[in-house]
Short mmCIF file of C-alpha atoms in Angstrom, two decimals:
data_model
loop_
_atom_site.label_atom_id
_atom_site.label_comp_id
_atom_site.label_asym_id
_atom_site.label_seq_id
_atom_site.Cartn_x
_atom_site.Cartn_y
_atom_site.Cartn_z
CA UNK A 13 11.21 3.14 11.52
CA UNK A 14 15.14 2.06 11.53
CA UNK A 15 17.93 4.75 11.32
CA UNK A 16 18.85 3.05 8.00
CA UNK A 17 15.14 3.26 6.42
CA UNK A 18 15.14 6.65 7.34
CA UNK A 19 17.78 7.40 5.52
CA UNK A 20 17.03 5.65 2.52
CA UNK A 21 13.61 6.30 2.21
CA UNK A 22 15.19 10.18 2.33
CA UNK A 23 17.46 9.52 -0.41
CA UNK A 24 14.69 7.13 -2.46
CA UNK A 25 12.50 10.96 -2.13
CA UNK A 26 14.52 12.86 -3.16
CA UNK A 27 16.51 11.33 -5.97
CA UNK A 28 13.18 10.54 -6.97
CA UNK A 29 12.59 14.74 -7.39
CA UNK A 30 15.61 15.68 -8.95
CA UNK A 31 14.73 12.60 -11.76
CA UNK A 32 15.49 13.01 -15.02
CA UNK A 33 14.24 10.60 -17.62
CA UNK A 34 16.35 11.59 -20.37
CA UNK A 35 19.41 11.42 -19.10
CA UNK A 36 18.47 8.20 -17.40
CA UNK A 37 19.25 5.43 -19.89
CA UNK A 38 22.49 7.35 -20.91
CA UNK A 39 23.72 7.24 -17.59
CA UNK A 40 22.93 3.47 -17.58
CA UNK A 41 24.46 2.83 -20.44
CA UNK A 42 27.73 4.46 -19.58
CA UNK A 43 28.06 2.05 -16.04
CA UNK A 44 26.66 -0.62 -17.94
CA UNK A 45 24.66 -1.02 -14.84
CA UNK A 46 21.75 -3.48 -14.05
CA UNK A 47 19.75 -0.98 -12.13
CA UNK A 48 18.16 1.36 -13.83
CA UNK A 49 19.11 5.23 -13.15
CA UNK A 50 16.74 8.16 -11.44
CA UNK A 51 19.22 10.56 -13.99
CA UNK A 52 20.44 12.73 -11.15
CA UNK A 53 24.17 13.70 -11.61
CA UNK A 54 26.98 14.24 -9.50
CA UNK A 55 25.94 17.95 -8.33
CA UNK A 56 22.26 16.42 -7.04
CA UNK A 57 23.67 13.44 -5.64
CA UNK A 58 25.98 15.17 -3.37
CA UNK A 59 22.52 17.88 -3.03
CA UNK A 60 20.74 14.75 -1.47
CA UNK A 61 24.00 13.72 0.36
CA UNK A 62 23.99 17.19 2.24
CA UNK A 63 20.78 16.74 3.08
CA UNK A 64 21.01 13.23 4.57
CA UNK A 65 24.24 14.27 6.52
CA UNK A 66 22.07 17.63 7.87
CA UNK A 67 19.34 15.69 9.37
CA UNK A 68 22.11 12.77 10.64
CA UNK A 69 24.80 15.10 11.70
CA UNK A 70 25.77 11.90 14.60
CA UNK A 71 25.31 7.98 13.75
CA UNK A 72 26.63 5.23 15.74
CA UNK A 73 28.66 2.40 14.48
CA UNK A 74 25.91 0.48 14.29
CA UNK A 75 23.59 2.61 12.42
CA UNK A 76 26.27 4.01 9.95
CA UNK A 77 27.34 0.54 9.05
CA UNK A 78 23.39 -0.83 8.42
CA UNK A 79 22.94 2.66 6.82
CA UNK A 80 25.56 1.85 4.38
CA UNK A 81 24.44 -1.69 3.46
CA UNK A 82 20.69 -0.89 3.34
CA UNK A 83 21.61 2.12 0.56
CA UNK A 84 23.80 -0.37 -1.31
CA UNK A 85 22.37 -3.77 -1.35
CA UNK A 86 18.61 -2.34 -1.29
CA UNK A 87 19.29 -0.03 -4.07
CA UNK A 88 16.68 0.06 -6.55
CA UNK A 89 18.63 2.76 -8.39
CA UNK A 90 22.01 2.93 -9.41
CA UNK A 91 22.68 6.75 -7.70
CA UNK A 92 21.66 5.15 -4.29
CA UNK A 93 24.64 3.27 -4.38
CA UNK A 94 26.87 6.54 -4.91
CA UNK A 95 24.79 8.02 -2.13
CA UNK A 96 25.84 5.31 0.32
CA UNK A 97 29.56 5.35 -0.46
CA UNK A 98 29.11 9.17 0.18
CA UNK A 99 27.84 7.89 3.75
CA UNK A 100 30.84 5.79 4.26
CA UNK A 101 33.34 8.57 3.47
CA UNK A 102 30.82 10.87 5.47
CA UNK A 103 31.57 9.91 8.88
CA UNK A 104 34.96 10.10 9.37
CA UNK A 105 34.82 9.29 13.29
CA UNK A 106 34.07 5.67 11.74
CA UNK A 107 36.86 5.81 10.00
CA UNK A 108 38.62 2.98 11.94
CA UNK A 109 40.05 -0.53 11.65
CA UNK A 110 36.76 -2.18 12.35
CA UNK A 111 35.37 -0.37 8.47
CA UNK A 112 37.58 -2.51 6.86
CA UNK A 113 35.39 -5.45 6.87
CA UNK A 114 32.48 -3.38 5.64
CA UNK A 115 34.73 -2.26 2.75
CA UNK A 116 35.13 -5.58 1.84
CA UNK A 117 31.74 -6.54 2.28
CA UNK A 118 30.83 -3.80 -0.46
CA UNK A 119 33.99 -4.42 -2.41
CA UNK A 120 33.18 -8.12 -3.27
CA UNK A 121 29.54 -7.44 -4.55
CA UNK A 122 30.48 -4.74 -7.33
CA UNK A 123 30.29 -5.58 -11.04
CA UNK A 124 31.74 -2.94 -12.45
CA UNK A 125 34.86 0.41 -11.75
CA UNK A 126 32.66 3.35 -10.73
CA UNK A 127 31.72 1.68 -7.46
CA UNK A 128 34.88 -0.18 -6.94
CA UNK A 129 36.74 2.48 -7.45
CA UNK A 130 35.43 4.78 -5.18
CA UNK A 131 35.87 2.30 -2.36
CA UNK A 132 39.60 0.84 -3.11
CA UNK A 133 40.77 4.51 -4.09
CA UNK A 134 39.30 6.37 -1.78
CA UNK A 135 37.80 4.80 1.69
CA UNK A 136 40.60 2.85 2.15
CA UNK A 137 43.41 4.49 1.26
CA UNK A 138 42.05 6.78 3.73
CA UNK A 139 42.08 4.34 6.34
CA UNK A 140 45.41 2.91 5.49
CA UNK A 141 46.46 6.17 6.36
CA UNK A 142 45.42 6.36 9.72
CA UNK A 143 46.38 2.31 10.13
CA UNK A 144 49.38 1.31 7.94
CA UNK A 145 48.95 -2.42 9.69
CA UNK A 146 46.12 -2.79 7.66
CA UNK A 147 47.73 -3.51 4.04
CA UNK A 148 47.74 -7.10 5.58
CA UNK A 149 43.82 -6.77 3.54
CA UNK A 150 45.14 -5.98 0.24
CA UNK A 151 47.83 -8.51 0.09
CA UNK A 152 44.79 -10.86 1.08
CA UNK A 153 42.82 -8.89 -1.94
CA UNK A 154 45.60 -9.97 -4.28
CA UNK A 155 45.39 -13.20 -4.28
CA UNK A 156 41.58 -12.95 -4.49
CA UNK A 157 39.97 -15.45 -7.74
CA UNK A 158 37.74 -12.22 -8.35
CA UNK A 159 39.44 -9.58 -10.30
CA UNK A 160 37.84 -6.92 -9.19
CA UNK A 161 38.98 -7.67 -5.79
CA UNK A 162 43.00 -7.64 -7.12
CA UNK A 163 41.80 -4.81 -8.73
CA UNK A 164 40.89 -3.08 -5.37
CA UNK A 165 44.72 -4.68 -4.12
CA UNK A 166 46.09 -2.73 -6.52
CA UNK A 167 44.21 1.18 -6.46
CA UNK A 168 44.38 0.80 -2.62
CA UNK A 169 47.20 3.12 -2.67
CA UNK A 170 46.07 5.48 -4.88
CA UNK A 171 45.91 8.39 -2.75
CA UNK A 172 48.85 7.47 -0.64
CA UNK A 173 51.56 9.72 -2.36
CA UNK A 174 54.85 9.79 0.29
CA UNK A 175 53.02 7.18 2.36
CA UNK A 176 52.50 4.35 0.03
CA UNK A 177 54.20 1.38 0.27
CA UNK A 178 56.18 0.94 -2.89
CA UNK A 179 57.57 -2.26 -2.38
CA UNK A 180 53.72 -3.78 -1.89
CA UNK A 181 52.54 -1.40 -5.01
CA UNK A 182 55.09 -2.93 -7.58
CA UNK A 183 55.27 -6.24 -6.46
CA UNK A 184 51.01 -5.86 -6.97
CA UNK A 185 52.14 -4.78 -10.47
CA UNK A 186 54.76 -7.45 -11.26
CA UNK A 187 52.24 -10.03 -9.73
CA UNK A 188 49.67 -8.88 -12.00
CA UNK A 189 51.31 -7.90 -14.85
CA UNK A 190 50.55 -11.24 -17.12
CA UNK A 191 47.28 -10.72 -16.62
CA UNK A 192 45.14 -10.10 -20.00
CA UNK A 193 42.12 -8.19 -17.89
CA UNK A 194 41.93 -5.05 -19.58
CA UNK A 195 40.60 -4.09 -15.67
CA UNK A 196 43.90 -5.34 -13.93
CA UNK A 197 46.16 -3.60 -16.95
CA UNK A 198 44.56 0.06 -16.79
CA UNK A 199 45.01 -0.18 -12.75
CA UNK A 200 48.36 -1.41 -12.85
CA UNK A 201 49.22 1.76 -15.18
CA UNK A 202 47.05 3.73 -12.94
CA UNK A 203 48.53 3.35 -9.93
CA UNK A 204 52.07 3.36 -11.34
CA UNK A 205 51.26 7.09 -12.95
CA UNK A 206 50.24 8.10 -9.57
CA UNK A 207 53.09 7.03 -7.54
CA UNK A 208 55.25 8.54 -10.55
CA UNK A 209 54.15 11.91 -9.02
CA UNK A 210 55.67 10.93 -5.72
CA UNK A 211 58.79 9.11 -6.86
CA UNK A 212 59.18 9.09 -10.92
CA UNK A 213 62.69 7.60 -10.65
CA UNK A 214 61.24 4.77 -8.63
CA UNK A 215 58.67 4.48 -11.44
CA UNK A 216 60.71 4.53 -14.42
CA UNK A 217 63.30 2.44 -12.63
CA UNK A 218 60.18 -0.40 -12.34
CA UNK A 219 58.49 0.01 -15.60
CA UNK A 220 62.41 -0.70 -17.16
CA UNK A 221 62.85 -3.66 -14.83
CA UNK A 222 59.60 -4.83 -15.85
CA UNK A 223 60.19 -4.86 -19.48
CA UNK A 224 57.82 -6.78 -22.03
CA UNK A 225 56.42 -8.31 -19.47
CA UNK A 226 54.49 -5.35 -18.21
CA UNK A 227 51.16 -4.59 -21.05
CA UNK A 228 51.59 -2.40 -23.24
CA UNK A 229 48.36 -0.25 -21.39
CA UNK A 230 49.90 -0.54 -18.07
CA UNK A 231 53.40 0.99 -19.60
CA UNK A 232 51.60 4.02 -21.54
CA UNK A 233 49.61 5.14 -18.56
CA UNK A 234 52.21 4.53 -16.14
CA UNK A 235 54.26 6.69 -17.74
CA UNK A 236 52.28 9.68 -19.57
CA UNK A 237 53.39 12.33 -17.08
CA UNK A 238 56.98 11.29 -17.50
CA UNK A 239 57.67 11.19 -21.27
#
């Protein structure tokens, strides 16, 4: 057996014991997924994650990366798709210019913000971190016809703080800002109210360019630590 069917035949086990049937279709229903949930919540997904990164303390590119995409696009569950973006973030030796592609690879096949999310504002800011050259991917994100994808464009940043790129953040924003997806508007004001710890003159300074032009949703959240 595979490195990859290892590992997801570990994490189909035991998801499968930490089940819960009640909380299930709630969990579901939150998402709004199409797979159906084992019911196992954040404290016994990252259980099953510690025990998958115990027995494969070491995986090479190669193994990592079909780990990853047998967990996400062989999920029969909705948690085994949290359980492979905790393998992506769980190697950090892979952490490297060539992940990119595999980011986008996951990035263009979610439906919905809990999975996005946790890719655009997490694995890549991470990498953009370690590669600057590399925001080259969410300019090309931004002028993606999927809006998740210029969603991803614009939370890239999120965890940035001094290092972002401001001048790539709010032209994102002013891009973006017609846009009627409610999606696009609560990311714009995300990302904004984030950067507005860094640099809240720079913020306020944008949002007052901006005007009526920027939603009203993008304005509130972008500036609820500031009024």
């Amino acid at each position: 057996m595979s490195i990859s069917l290892e590992i997801q035949s570990l994490v189909r086990n035991e998801l499968s014991l930490r089940a819960d049937p009640v909380k299930a279709p709630k969990m579901q229903q939150y998402v709004k997924s199409p797979l159906p949930f084992y019911g196992v919540q954040s404290a016994g997904q990252k259980e099953v994650w510690r025990l998958a990164r115990q027995k494969f303390p070491k995986l090479s590119w190669e193994n990592y990366a079909e780990s990853v995409k047998t967990l996400w696009f062989q999920a029969k569950h909705h948690e085994e798709k949290y359980i492979a973006l905790y393998l992506l973030n769980g190697y950090p030796l892979h952490r490297v210019p060539e992940a990119m592609p595999l980011y986008e690879t996951l990035l263009v096949s979610c439906w919905n913000w809990d999975l996005l999310d946790g890719i655009a504002g997490g694995s890549v800011g991470r990498l953009l971190l370690k590669d600057p050259t590399l925001e080259s991917w969410l300019v090309k994100w931004s002028q993606s016809d999927n809006f998740w994808m210029r969603r991803a464009a614009i939370i890239g940043q999120l965890s940035l703080k001094e290092h972002t790129n401001a001048g790539l953040l709010f032209g994102f924003c002013e891009k973006m800002a017609h846009e009627k997806e409610f999606f696009i508007r609560k990311a714009i004001g995300w990302a904004l109210r984030q950067y507005a710890r860094t640099d809240p003159v720079a913020v306020k300074t944008f949002v007052e360019k901006m005007g009526d032009r920027l939603s009203g949703l993008s304005r509130r959240e972008a500036l609820k630590h500031l009024t």
